[in-house]
Structures are given as C-alpha cells and as structure tokens.
Coordinates of C-alpha atoms in Angstrom, one line a residue:
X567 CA 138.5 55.3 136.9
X568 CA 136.5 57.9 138.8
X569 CA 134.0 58.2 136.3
X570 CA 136.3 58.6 133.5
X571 CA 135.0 57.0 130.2
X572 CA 136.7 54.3 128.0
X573 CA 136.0 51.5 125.2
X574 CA 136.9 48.2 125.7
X575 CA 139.5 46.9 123.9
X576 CA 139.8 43.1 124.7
X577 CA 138.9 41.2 127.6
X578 CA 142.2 39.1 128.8
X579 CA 141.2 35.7 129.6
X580 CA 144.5 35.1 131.8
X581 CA 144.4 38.4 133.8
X582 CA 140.7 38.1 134.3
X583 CA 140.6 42.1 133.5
X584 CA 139.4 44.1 130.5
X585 CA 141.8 46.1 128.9
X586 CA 140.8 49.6 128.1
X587 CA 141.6 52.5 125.9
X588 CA 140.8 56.2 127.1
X589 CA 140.5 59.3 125.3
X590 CA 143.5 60.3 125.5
X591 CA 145.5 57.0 124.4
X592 CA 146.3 55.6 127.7
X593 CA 145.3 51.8 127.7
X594 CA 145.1 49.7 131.1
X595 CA 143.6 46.8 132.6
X596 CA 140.7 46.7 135.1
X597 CA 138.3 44.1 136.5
X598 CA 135.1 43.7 135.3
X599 CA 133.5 44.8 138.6
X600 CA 135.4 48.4 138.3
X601 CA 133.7 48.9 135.5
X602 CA 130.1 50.3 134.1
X603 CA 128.2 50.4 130.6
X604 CA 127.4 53.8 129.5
X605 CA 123.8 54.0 128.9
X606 CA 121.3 56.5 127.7
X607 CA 119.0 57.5 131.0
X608 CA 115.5 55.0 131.0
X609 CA 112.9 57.0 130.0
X610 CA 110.4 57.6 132.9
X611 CA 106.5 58.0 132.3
X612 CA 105.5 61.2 133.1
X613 CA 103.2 60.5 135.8
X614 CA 106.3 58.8 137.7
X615 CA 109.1 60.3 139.8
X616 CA 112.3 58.6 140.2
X617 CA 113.3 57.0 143.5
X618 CA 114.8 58.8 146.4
X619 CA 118.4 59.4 145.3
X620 CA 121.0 56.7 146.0
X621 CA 117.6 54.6 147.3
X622 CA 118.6 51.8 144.4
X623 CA 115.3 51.5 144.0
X624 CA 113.8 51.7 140.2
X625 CA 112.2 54.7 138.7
X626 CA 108.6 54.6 140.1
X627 CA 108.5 53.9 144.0
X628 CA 109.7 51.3 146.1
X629 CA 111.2 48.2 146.5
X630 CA 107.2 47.0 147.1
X631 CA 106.7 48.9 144.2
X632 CA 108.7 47.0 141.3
X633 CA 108.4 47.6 137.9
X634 CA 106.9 44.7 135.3
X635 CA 109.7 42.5 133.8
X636 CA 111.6 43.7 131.5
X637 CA 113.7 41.8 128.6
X638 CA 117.5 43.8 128.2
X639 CA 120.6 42.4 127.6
X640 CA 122.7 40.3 129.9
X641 CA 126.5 40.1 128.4
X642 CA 128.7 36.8 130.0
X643 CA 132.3 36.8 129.9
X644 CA 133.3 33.9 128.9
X645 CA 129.9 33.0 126.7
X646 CA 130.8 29.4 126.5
X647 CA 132.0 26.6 129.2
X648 CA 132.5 23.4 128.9
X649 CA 130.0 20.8 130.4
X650 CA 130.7 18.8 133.2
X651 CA 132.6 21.7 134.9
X652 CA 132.5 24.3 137.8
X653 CA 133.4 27.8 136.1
X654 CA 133.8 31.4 137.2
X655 CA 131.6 33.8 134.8
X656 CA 131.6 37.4 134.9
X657 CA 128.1 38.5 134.2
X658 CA 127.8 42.3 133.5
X659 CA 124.0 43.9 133.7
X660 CA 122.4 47.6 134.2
X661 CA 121.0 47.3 137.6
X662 CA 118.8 49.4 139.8
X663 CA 120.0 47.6 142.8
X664 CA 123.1 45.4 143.8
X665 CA 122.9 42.1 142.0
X666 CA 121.9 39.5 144.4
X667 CA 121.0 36.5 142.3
X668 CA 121.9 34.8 138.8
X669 CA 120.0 31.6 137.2
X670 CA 121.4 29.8 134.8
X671 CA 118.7 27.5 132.8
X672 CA 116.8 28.0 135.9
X673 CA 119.4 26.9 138.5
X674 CA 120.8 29.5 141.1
X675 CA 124.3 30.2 140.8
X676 CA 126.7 30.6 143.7
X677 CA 127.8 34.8 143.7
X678 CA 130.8 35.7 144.5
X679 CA 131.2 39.1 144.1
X680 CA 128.4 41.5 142.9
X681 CA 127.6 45.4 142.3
X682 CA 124.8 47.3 140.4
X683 CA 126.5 46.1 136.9
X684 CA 128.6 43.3 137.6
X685 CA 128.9 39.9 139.4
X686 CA 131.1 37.0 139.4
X687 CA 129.5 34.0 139.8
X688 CA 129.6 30.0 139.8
X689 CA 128.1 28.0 137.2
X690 CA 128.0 24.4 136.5
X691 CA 128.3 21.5 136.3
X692 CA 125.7 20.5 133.4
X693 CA 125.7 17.8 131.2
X694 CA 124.0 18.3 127.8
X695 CA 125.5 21.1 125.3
X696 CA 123.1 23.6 125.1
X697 CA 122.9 27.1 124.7
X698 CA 120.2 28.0 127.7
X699 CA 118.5 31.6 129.7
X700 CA 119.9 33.6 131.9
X701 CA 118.3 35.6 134.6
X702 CA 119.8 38.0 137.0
X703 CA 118.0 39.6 139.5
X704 CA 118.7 42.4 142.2
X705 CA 118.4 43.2 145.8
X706 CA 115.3 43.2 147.2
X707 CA 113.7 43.9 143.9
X708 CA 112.4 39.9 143.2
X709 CA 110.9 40.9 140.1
X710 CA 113.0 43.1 138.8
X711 CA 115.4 41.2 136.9
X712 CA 117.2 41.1 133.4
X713 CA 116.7 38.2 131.2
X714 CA 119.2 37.1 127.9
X715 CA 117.9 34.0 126.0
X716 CA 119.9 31.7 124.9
X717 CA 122.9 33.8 126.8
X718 CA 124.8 30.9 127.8
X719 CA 126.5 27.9 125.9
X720 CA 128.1 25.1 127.2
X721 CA 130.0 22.5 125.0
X722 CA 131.6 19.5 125.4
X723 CA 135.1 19.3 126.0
X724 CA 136.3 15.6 124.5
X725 CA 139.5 14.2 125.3
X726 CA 141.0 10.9 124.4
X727 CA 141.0 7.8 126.7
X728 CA 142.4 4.9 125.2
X729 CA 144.9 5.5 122.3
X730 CA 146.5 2.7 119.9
X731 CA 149.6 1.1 120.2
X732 CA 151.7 3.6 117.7
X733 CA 149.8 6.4 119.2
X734 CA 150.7 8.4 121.9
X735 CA 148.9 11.5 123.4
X736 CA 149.4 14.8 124.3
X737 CA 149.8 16.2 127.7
X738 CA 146.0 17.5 127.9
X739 CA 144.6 14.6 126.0
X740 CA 143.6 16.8 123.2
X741 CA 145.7 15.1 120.7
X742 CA 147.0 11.9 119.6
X743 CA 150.2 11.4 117.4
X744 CA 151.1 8.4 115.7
X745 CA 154.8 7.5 116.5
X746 CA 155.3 5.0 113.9
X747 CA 153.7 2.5 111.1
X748 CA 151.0 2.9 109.6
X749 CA 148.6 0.8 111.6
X750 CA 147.5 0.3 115.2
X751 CA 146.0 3.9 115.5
X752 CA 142.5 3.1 117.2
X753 CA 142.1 5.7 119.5
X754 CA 138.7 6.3 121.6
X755 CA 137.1 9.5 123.6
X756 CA 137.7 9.3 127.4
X757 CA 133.9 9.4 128.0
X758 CA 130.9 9.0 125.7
X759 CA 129.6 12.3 123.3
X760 CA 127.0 14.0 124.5
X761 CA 123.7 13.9 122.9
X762 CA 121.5 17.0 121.2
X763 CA 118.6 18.1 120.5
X764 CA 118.0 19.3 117.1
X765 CA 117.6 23.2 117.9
X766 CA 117.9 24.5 114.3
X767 CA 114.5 24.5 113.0
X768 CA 114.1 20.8 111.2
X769 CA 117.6 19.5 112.5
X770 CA 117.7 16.1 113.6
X771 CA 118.8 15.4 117.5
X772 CA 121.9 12.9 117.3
X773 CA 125.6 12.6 118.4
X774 CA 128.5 15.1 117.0
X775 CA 131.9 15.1 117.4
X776 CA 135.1 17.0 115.5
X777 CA 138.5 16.4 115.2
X778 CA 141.2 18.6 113.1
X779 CA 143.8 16.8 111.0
X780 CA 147.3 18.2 112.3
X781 CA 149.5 16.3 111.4
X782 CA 149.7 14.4 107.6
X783 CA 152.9 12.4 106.4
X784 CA 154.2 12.6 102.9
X785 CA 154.5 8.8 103.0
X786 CA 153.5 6.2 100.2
X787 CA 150.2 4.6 101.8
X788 CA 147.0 3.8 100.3
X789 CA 145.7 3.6 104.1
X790 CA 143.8 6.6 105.4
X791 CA 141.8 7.0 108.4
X792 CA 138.3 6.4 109.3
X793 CA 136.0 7.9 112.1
X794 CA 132.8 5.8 114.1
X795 CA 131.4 6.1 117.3
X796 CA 131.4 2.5 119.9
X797 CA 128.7 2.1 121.5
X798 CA 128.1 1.2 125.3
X799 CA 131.9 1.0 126.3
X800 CA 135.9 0.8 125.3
X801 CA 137.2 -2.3 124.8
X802 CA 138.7 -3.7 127.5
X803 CA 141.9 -5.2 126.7
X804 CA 145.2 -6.3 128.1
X805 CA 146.9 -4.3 125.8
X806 CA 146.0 -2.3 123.1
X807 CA 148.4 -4.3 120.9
X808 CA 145.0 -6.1 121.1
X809 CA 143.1 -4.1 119.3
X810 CA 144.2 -5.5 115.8
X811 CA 145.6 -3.3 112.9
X812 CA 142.8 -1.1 112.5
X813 CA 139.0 -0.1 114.0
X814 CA 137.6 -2.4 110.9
X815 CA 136.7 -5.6 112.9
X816 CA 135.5 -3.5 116.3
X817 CA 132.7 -5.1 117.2
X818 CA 129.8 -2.8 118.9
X819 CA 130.9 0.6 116.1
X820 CA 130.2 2.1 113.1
X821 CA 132.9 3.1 111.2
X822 CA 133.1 5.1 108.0
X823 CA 136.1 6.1 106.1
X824 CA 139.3 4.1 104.8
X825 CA 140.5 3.6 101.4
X826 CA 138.4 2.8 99.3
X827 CA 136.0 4.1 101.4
X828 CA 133.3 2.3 103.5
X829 CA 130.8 1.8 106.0
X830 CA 131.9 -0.6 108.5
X831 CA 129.2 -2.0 111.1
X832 CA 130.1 -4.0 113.8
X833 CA 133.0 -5.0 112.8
X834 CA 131.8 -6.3 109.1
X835 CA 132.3 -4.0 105.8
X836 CA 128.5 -3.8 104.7
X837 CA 128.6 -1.1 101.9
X838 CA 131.4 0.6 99.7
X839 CA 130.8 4.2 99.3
X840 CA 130.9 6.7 96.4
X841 CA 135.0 7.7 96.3
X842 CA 133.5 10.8 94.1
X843 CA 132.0 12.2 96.9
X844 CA 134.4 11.3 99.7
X845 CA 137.7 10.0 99.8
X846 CA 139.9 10.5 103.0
X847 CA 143.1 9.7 101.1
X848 CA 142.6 12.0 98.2
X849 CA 140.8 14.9 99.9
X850 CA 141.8 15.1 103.9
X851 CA 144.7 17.9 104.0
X852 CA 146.4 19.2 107.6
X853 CA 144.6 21.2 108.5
X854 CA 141.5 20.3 108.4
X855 CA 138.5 19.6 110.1
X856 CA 136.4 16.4 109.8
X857 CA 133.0 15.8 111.7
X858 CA 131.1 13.0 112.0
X859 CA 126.9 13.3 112.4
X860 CA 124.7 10.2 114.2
X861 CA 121.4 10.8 113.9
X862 CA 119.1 10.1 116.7
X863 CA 116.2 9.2 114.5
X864 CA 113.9 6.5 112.1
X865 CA 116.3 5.7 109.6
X866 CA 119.4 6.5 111.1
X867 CA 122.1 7.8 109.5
X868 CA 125.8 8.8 109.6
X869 CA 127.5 11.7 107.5
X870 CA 130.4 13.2 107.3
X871 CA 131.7 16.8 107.2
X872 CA 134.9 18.3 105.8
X873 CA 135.2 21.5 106.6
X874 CA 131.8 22.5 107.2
X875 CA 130.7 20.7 104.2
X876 CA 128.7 17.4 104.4
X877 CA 130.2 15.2 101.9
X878 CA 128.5 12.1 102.7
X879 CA 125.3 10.4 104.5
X880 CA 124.9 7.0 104.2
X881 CA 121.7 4.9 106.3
X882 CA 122.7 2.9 109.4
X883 CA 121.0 0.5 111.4
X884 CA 123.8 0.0 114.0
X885 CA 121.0 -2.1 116.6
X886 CA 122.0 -0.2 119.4
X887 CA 119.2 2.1 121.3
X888 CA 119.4 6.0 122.1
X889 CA 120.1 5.4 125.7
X890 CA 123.2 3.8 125.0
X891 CA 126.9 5.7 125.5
X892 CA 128.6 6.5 122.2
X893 CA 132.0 7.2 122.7
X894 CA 134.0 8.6 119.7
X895 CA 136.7 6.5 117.9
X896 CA 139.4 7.8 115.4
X897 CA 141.1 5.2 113.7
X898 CA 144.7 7.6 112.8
X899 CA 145.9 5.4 110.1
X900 CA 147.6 5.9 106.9
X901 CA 149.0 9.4 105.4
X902 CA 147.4 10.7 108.5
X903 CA 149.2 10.9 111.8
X904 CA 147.8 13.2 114.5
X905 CA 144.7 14.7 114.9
X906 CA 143.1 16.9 117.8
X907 CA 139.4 17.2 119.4
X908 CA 137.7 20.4 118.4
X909 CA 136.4 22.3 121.2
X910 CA 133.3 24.0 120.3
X911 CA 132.2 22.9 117.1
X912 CA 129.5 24.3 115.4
X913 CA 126.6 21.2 115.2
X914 CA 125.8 21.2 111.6
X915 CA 122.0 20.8 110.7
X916 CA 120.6 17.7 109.8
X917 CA 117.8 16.5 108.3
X918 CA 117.0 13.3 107.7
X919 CA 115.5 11.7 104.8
X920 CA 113.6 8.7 104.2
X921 CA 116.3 6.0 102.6
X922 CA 116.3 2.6 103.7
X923 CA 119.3 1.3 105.8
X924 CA 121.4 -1.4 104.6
X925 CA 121.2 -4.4 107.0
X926 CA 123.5 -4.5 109.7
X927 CA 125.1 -7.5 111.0
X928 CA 123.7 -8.1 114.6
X929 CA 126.6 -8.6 116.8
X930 CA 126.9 -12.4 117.9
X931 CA 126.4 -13.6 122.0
X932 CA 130.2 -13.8 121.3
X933 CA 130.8 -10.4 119.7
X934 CA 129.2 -9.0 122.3
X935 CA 130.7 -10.0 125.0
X936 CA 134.4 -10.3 123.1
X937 CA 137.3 -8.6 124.1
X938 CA 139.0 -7.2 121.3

C-alpha cells in the first residue's frame, strides 16, 4: 500500500488475496496484482546506462536492444492443478515491462490481468500429470522473458464412477462408504488413470493411483479389501447387484489384496502372496494411505504401498497393451468401509527388476465380451 513494505503471511485460496503483515502489526488482505517482490537493484555493467526513466525498457537500451535470456524465478499461485481442467493461476515475476505473455509447456495461456510483477492467467486443459516450464515474457521485449523449470504441476483428480451395491458415494465423488454387509463393495474410477513417465532418474513409467482408508469397522470379518486396475472399460451391467460379491472374478483386472492375500488376474487367483510382508486385514489402519504401482514395462509388475512404503511387488502379465484405459477399482470389503481418492499423491519410484511373471489366464472370447 503506497510503497509500504510487508511479508506475506498466507495466500487465501477462497479470497484469491494474500494476506499480509506490516511492520507495525497490522495484517490485511490484498490481490496479488497490488503487490511487488522486494528485490536487490540488477547489477548493471559498467559500460551500460539504464533506460530512460519509466521507459520499461531493461537496463542497457531499447526495446530493439534486449538483453540475452535470462533464467530467474517464476513463483505460481496455486503450483498445482488438476488435469483436464481450465484454471486461473496467478503468476508473479520481476519484470522490466508489463507482462504480456505466459507459456505453459510451450502453450500460450489466455491473460487476464497483467502488470510489471503479476498476471492472472488461463491454463489448461492437459492431460498427462506432469510437472512442465514456464515462460513469461513482457511487452515488446520478445526475448526478454523469465523462465522456472519444472514450475508447474498438474495431477490427476480421480473420482469414482460406478460404485457397488452396499456402497454409496459422496457428494463430490471423492469417497465411497459402504452402507451395509460386508460384500458388494466393487467400486471403479469415473475415467481411466493417467499414465507417467518415469521422471525420477531410473523410475519405471506406469499407472498410479491412491486412496486413504477413512473409515474401518470394528466388526468380526476375515474379509479385507483389495485394489487392481480394469482395463479397457467398466462393466456394463444392469445393475451392479451384478457385479458378484467381490472384484475376484472381474474379468479384464488385476487385483491384489484380500485375505489371505493374493494376486487375482482376470478374474482367476493365480498366486498367494507372502502374508509377512502384506496383509490388508492385519496391517490397513484408518487412516491410512494405500497405493497401488502398474508398471509400464518388460516384466510388468504390480506393488503396493502403505504409507509411502512398498510392501509388495509381485510380476504380472495381465495380456493387455499400454494403449489400453486402466481405470482404477477398489474392492471396499471386509473391516474396511470407506475410502477416498488422494489428490496429489506423490508417484513413488520404481524400478523394475528382472523376475519372471506367473502365467496369466488369457481371458476367454466369452470373458471378453461378458457382462459381469
């Protein structure tokens, strides 16, 4: 406020605004365009002279005259959006002119409001998770820009589609509850999970998806749950009554989890796993969060991780190709009775290891085509 100087405190997501603490105490709330880092003066060479004064025009000469790129910080508010949508992003920048262009990964963005520090643009839709450049560039100065690497993330935002017969969810789709028994929990992702590229250095690209356990009954059950991904479409059923007791005989999946646990291919139980190193029933607490990892690679290979801990990798050979849709599935059964998607889960690294896959049972003409 004319000049003054302040610290930002918090930036309130609601208000849109920054709230701000003078000197003196007094704390208020201002827009992002309102306000301006506090920066050390750029350091001229000596045989330069700055710009006329007020020209917006970069120490050195003229607009014809612009300096080399240069590689500073470019701060967005939020840092991370979800894919597949159209959001506003503040983007705050040292500029010598008034911001007149931002690319994200490349692609222009639409500006709404701009000054020498600030903009408020348009970004989206895209429709990979990534974390990708941004470049922002300022009037009449084409190659005088700002760069940040890697300065915007976008995640995938799952919800759930089709939900079991004892399940019912929330308003937003975020979570599912089982209502009652202990069965008929199936529930699948409204669209398929996105695919990534490795990006940590020896990481396997694949499929990831999270969910939190919020929800865990007391009840005497030696059912738990199980999580798998279905491959090239939801079941298309009359009712999802249909869909049996649990996600073990879903044809076109891979399931892993249940009690004992166990690797479930296309509907047929083709290995037993370790209960030492996993076992949903004994280890899953609310609270917390369960991930499951689908390699995209030669073996592939499935693991799961509790809490940010893989606890177990088994091989897979599920017979279905990379360009097919996964869609999540989340069989809620058992001691566990509502889970929630995870919005911007960390993609644990992966690397995979040479272990032969157990064979999987090829889904019949009729399993393919069967409605289940």
């Amino acid at each position: 406020l004319n000049g003054k100087e302040a610290t930002i405190v918090e930036f309130d997501q609601a208000a849109g605004r920054y709230l701000v603490e003078f000197d003196d105490g007094d704390k208020k709330k201002i827009k992002g365009v309102n306000l301006e880092p506090v920066q050390p003066a750029l350091a001229q060479d000596p045989d330069t002279s700055a710009g006329p004064a007020g020209s917006g025009c970069p120490p050195g000469g003229t607009s014809e005259q612009a300096p080399e790129e240069e590689q500073v910080a470019v701060r967005m508010m939020p840092a991370s959006i979800p894919m597949g949508a159209v959001t506003e992003v503040e983007v705050s920048c040292s500029m010598g002119d008034t911001i007149e262009e931002v690319l994200v990964a490349g692609r222009p963005c639409e500006v709404l409001e701009s000054t020498t520090s600030t903009a408020i643009v348009r970004v989206g839709p895209f429709t990979s998770p990534d974390e990708v450049d941004v470049e922002v560039r300022a009037r009449h100065l084409e190659r005088y820009l700002r760069k940040q690497e890697r300065g915007l993330k976008f995640y995938q935002a799952l919800r759930f589609g089709m939900v079991g017969f004892n399940c019912k969810a929330s308003a937003d789709c975020r979570r599912v509850f089982r209502n009652e028994g202990i069965v008929m929990g199936t529930c699948f992702s409204s669209e398929p999970v996105a695919r990534f590229d490795g990006g940590q250095a020896g990481s396997c690209p694949g499929w990831y998806f999270e969910v939190a356990v919020v929800e865990r009954q007391d009840q005497r059950s030696i059912r738990s749950l199980a999580l798998g991904y279905r491959f090239e479409d939801i079941p298309q059923v009359a009712s999802t009554r249909d869909l049996g007791e649990t996600a073990k005989t879903l044809p076109k999946a891979v399931m892993l989890g249940y009690d004992p646990p166990q690797l479930v291919v296309n509907g047929t139980m083709v290995k037993k796993t370790d209960s030492k190193l996993w076992r949903p029933h004994r280890d899953v607490a609310e609270g917390d969060r369960l991930g499951l990892f689908l390699t995209d690679s030669t073996p592939q290979q499935v693991a799961v991780f509790h809490n940010g801990v893989e606890r177990l990798r088994l091989p897979v050979e599920s017979g279905h190709g990379s360009s097919i849709p996964r869609y999540a599935v989340i069989d809620v059964c058992g001691q566990v009775s509502g889970i929630e998607f995870i919005e911007q889960a960390a993609i644990p690294a992966v690397v995979v290891e040479s272990v032969a896959a157990p064979a999987a049972p090829a889904p019949s003409s009729s399993d393919s085509d069967k409605e289940v």
